[in-house]
Short mmCIF file of C-alpha atoms and ligand atoms in Angstrom, two decimals:
data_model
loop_
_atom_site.label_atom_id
_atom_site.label_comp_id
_atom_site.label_asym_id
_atom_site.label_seq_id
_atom_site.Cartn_x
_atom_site.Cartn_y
_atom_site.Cartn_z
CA UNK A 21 254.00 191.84 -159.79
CA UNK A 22 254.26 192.66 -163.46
CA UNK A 23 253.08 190.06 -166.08
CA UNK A 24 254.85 189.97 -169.29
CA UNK A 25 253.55 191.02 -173.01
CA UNK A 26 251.45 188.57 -174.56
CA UNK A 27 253.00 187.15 -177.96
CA UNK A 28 249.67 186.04 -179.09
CA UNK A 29 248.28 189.44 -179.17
CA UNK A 30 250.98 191.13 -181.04
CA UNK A 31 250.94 188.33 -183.85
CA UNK A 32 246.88 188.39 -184.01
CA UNK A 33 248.32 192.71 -184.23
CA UNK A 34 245.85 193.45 -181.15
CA UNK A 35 247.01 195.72 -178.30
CA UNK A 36 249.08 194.07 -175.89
CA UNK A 37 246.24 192.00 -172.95
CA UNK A 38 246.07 193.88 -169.99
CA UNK A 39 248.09 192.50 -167.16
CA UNK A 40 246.17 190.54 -164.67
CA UNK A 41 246.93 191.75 -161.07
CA UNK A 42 247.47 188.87 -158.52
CA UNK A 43 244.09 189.61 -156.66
CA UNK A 44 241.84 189.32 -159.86
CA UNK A 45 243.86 186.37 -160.98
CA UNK A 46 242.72 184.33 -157.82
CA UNK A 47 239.47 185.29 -158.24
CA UNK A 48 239.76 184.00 -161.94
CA UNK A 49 241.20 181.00 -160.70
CA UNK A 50 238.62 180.30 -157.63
CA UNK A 51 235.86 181.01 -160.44
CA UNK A 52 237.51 178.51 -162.98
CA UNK A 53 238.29 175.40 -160.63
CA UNK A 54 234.69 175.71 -158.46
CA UNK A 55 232.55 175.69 -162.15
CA UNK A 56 234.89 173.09 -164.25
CA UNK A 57 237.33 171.44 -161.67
CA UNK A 58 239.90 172.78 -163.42
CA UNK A 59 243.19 174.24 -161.36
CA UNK A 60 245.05 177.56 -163.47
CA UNK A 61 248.24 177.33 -161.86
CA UNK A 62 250.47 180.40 -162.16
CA UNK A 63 252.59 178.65 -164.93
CA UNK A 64 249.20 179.34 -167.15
CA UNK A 65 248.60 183.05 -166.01
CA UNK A 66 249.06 184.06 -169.24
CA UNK A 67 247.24 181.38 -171.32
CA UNK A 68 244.28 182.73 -168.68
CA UNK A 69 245.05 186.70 -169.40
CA UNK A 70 245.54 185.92 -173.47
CA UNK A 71 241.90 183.71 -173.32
CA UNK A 72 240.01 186.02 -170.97
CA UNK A 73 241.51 189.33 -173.16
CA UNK A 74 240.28 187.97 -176.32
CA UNK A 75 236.78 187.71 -175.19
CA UNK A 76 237.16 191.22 -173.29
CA UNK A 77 238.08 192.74 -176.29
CA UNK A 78 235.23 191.00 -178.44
CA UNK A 79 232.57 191.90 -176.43
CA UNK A 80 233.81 195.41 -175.55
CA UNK A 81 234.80 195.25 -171.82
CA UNK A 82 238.33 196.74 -171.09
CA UNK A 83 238.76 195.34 -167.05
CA UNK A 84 239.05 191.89 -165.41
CA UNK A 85 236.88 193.33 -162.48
CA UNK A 86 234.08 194.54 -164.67
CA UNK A 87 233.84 191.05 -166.65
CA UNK A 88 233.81 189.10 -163.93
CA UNK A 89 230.68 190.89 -162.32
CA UNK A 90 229.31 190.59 -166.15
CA UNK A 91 229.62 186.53 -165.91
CA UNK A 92 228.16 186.65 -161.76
CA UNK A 93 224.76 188.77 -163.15
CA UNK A 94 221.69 186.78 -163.97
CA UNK A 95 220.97 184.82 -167.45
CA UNK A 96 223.18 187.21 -169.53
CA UNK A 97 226.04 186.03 -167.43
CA UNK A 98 224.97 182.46 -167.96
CA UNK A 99 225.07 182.43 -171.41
CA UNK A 100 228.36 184.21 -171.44
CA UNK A 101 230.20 181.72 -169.14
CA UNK A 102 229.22 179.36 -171.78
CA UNK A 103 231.24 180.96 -174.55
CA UNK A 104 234.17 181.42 -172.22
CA UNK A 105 234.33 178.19 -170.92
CA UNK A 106 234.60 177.04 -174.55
CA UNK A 107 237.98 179.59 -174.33
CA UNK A 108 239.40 178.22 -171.46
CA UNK A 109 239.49 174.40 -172.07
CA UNK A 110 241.62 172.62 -173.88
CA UNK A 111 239.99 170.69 -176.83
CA UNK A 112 242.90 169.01 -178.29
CA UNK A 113 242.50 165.62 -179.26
CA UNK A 114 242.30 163.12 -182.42
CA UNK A 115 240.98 160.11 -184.08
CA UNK A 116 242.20 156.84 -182.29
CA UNK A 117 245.02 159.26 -179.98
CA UNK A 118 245.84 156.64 -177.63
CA UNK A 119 245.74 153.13 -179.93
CA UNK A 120 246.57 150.12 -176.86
CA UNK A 121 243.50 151.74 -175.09
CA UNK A 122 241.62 151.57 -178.25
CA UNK A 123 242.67 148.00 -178.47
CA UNK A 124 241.78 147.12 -175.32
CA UNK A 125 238.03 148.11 -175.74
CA UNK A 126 237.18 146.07 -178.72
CA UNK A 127 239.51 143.32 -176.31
CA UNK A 128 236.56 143.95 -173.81
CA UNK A 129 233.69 143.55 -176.27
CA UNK A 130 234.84 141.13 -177.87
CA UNK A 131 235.24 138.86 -174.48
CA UNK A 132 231.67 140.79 -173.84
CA UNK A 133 230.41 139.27 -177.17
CA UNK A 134 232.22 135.77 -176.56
CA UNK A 135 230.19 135.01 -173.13
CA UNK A 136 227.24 133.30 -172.97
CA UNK A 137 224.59 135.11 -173.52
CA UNK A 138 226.30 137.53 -174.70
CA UNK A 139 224.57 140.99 -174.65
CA UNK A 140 221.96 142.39 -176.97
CA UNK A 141 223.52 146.16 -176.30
CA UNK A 142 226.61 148.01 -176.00
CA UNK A 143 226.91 151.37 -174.03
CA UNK A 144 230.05 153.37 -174.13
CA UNK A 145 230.35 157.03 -173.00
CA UNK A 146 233.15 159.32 -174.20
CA UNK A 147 233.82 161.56 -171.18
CA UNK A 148 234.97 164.76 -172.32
CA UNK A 149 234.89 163.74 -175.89
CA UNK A 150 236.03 167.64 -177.01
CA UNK A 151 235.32 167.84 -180.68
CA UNK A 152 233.85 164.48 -181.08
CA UNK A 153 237.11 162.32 -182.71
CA UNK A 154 237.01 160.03 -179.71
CA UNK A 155 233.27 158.82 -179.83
CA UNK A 156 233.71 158.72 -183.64
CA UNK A 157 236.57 156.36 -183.00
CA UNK A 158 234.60 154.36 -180.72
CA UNK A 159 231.51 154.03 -182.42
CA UNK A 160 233.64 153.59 -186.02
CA UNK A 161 235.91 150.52 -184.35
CA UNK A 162 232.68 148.94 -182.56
CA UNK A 163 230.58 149.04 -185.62
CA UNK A 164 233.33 147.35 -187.98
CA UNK A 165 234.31 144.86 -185.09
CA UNK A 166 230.36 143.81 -184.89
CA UNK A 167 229.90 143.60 -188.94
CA UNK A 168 233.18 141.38 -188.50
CA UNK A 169 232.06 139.11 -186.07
CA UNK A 170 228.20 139.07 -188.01
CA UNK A 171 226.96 140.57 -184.73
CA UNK A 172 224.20 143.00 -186.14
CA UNK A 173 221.95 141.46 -183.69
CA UNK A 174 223.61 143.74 -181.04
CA UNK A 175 222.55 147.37 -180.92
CA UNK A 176 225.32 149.55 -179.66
CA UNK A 177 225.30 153.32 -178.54
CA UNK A 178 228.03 156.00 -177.77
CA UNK A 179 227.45 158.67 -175.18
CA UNK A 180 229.68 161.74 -175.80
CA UNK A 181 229.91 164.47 -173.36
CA UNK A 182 231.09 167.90 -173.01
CA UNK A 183 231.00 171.06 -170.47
CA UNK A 184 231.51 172.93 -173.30
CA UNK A 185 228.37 173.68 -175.67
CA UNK A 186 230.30 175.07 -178.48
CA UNK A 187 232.85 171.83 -178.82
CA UNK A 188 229.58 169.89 -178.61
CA UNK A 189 228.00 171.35 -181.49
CA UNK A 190 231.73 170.98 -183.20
CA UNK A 191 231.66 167.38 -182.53
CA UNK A 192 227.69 166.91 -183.48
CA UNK A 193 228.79 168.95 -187.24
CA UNK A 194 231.21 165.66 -187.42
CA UNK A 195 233.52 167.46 -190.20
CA UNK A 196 236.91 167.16 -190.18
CA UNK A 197 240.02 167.90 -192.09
CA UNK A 198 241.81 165.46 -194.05
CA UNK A 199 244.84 166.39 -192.12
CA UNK A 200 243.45 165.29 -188.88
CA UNK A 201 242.23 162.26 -190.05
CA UNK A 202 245.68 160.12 -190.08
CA UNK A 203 245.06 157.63 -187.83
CA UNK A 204 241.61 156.62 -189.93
CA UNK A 205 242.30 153.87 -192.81
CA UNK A 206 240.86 154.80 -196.06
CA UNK A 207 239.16 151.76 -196.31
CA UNK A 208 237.08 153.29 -192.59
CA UNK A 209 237.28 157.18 -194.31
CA UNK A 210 235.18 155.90 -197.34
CA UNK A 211 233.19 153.80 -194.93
CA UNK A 212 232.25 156.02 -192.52
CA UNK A 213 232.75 159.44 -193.91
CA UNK A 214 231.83 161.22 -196.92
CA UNK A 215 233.11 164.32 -198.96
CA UNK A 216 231.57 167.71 -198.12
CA UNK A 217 230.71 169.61 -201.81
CA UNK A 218 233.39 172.19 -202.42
CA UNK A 219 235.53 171.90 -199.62
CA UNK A 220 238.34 169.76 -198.54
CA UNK A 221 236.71 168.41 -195.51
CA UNK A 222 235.43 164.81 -194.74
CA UNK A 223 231.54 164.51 -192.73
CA UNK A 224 231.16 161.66 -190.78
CA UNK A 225 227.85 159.59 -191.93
CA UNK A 226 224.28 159.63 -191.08
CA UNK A 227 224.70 155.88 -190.19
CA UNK A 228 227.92 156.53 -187.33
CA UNK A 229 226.05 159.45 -186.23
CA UNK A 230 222.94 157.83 -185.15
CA UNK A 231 225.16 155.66 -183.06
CA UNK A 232 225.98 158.95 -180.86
CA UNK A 233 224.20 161.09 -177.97
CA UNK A 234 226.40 164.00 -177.62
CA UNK A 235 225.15 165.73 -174.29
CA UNK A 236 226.46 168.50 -172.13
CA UNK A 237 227.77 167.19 -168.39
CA UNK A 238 230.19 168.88 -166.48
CA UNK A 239 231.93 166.29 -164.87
CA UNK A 240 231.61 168.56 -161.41
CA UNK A 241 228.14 167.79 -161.11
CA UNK A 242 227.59 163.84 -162.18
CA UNK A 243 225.26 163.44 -159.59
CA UNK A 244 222.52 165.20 -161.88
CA UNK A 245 223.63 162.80 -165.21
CA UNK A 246 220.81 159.96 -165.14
CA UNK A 247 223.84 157.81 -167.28
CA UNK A 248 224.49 154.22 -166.03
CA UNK A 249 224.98 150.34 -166.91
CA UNK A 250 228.24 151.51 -169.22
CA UNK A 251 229.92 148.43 -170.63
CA UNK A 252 232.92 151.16 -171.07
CA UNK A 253 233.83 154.38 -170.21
CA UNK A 254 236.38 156.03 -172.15
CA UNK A 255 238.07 159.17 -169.97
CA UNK A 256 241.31 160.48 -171.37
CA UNK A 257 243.17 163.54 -171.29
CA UNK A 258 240.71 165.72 -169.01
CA UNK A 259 241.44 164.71 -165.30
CA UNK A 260 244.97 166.71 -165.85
CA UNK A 261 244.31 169.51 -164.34
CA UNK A 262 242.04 168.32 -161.44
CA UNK A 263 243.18 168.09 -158.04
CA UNK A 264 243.83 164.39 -156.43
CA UNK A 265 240.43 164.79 -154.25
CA UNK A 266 238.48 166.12 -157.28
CA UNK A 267 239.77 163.37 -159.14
CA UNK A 268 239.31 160.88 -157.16
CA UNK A 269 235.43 161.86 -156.32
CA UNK A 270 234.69 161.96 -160.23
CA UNK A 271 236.82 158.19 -160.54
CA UNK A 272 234.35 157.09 -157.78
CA UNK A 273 231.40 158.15 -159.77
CA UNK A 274 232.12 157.11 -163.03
CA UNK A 275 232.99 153.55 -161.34
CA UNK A 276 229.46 153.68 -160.05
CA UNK A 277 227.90 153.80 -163.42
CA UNK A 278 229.63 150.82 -164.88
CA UNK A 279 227.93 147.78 -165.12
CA UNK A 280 229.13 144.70 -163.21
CA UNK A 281 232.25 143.62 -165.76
CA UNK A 282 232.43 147.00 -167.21
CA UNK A 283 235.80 148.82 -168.19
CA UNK A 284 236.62 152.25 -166.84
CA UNK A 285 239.54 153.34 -169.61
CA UNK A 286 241.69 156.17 -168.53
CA UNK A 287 245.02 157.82 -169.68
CA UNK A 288 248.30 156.16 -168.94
CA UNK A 289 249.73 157.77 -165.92
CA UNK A 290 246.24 159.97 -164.94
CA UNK A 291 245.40 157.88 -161.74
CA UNK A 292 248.59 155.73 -160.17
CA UNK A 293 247.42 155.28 -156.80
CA UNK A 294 243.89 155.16 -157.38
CA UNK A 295 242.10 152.30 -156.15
CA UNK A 296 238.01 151.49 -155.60
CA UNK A 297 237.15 148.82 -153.64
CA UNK A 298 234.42 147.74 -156.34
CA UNK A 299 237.32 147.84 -159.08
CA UNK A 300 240.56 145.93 -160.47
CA UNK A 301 243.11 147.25 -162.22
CA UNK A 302 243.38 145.50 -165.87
CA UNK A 303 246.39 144.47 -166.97
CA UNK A 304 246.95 145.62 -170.44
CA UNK A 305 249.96 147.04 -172.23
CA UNK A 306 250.27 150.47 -172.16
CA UNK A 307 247.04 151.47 -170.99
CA UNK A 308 245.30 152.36 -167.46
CA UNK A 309 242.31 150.72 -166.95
CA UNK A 310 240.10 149.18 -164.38
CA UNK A 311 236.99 146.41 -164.96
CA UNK A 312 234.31 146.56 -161.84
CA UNK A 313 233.63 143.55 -160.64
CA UNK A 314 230.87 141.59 -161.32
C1 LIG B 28 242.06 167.73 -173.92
S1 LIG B 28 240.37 167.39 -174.28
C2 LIG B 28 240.39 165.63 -174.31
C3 LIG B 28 239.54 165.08 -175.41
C4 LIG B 28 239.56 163.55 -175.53
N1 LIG B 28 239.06 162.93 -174.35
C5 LIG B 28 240.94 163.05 -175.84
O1 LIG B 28 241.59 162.47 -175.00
O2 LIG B 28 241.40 163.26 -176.97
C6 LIG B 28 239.57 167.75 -172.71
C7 LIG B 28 238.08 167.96 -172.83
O3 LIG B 28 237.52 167.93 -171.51
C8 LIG B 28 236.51 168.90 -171.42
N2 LIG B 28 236.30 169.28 -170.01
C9 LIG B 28 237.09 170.04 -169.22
N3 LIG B 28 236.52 170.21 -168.02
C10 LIG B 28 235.36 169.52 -168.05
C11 LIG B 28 234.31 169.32 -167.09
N4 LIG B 28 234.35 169.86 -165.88
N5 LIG B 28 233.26 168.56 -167.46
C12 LIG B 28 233.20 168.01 -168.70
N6 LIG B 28 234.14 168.18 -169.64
C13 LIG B 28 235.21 168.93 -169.32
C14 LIG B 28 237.00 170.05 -172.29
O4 LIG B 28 235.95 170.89 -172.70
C15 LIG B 28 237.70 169.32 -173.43
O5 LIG B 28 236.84 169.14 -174.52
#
């Protein structure tokens, strides 16, 4: 099978990636969905050949077959696998992305804050939190809804996690663009962010930042994250390319680390006919959530 000419590669004006052949590609694939969960189906071959060239060509290697036994030897291989594995996820995201589900967490703490007692602290977790705008957006929307509601009383905390070490120390940096800051008011940019000298970037504050524990978890091996009680769990956008019984195994976990009333937020349309008998789907416009019982 012939693959085709990578456009990337040509615009960067590199040499044209090497075509994969079909027996290194399942390796690649076998490799990539037993460390991350993530499937490469056939339809991105080439995103897989363009990602895994790049790297090739940085570090000097010219063959699939020759990299591969690079990433399977020892510590060197190790601390390779976590550069690439910053190459082959995908880290798109933004501040607030998915508003209703945003609304329906400070819904949650604010019923949270209404009951009596009401809790002394907050734990959310961003799970796969990329380059940190969704735990910023958490933490940001918690803080001002607690100042509102003259709740300083309650401490509140925002675990972000990541497979990927290099996103991670993206997301600790907290700088950003202007440009990708569109869905933050100015009144919350000048509250939570300030200028860096000389550059046309924003850095989120001291203050917001002490909020946040950014911490590497791959999401394959939970059972070694000592993370529970969550009031909410915030899981968007990284399920997509997991297969159902993955998917449903990781659901099952995070459920388990909720605490009794907590709020398990996920995409709209990630888990239809998931159920858990511990759970109960919330009903929320435009959102996909479930609260665990108390
Ligand atoms: C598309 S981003 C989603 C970011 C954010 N949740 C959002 O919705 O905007 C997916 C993130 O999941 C992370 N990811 C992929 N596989 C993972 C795994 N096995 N464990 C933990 N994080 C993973 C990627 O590194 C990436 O940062």
């Amino acid at each position: 099978m012939y693959g085709t000419t990578d456009v990337t590669a040509h615009r960067w004006g590199m040499r044209p990636v090497a075509t994969i052949s079909d027996e290194q590609f399942e390796l690649w694939q076998a490799l990539i969905e037993a460390r991350t969960g993530m499937t490469v189906g056939v339809s991105r071959r080439s995103y897989l050949e363009t990602n895994l060239g790049i790297r090739m060509r940085e570090i000097g290697v010219s063959d699939y077959e020759t990299y591969y036994e690079q990433l399977m030897t020892g510590p060197a291989g190790e601390r390779e696998w976590a550069v690439l594995v910053d190459r082959l996820t995908v880290q798109e995201t933004s501040f607030f992305r998915h508003m209703s589900s945003f609304a329906l967490v400070k819904a949650h703490v604010a019923e949270l804050l209404g009951r009596n007692p009401s809790p002394k602290t907050l734990n959310l977790w961003s799970v796969g939190c990329s380059t940190g705008e969704e735990p910023y957006s958490l933490a940001m929307q918690t803080h001002a809804q607690l100042a509102e509601l003259r709740r300083e009383d309650v401490y509140f905390g925002v675990t972000a996690s990541d497979i990927s070490l290099p996103t991670l120390s993206r997301a600790r940096a907290g700088v950003y663009g202007e440009r990708r800051m569109h869905n933050v008011s100015t009144a919350w940019k000048q509250r939570y962010f300030e200028p860096v000298p000389g550059r046309k970037e924003l850095q989120v504050t001291a203050e917001l930042k002490r909020h946040i524990a950014f911490v590497q978890i791959n999401i394959m091996e939970l059972d070694r994250a000592p993370i529970g009680d969550m009031d909410v769990i915030f899981c968007q956008n990284v399920l997509i390319y997991f297969r159902r019984f993955r998917k449903r195994d990781i659901l099952a976990n995070l459920a388990a680390r909720l605490t009794p009333g907590g709020l398990l937020v996920l995409g709209v349309g990630e888990a239809v006919d998931w159920a858990h008998p511990a759970l109960v789907r919330v009903d929320y416009p435009d959102t996909m959530a479930f609260r665990r019982k108390a």
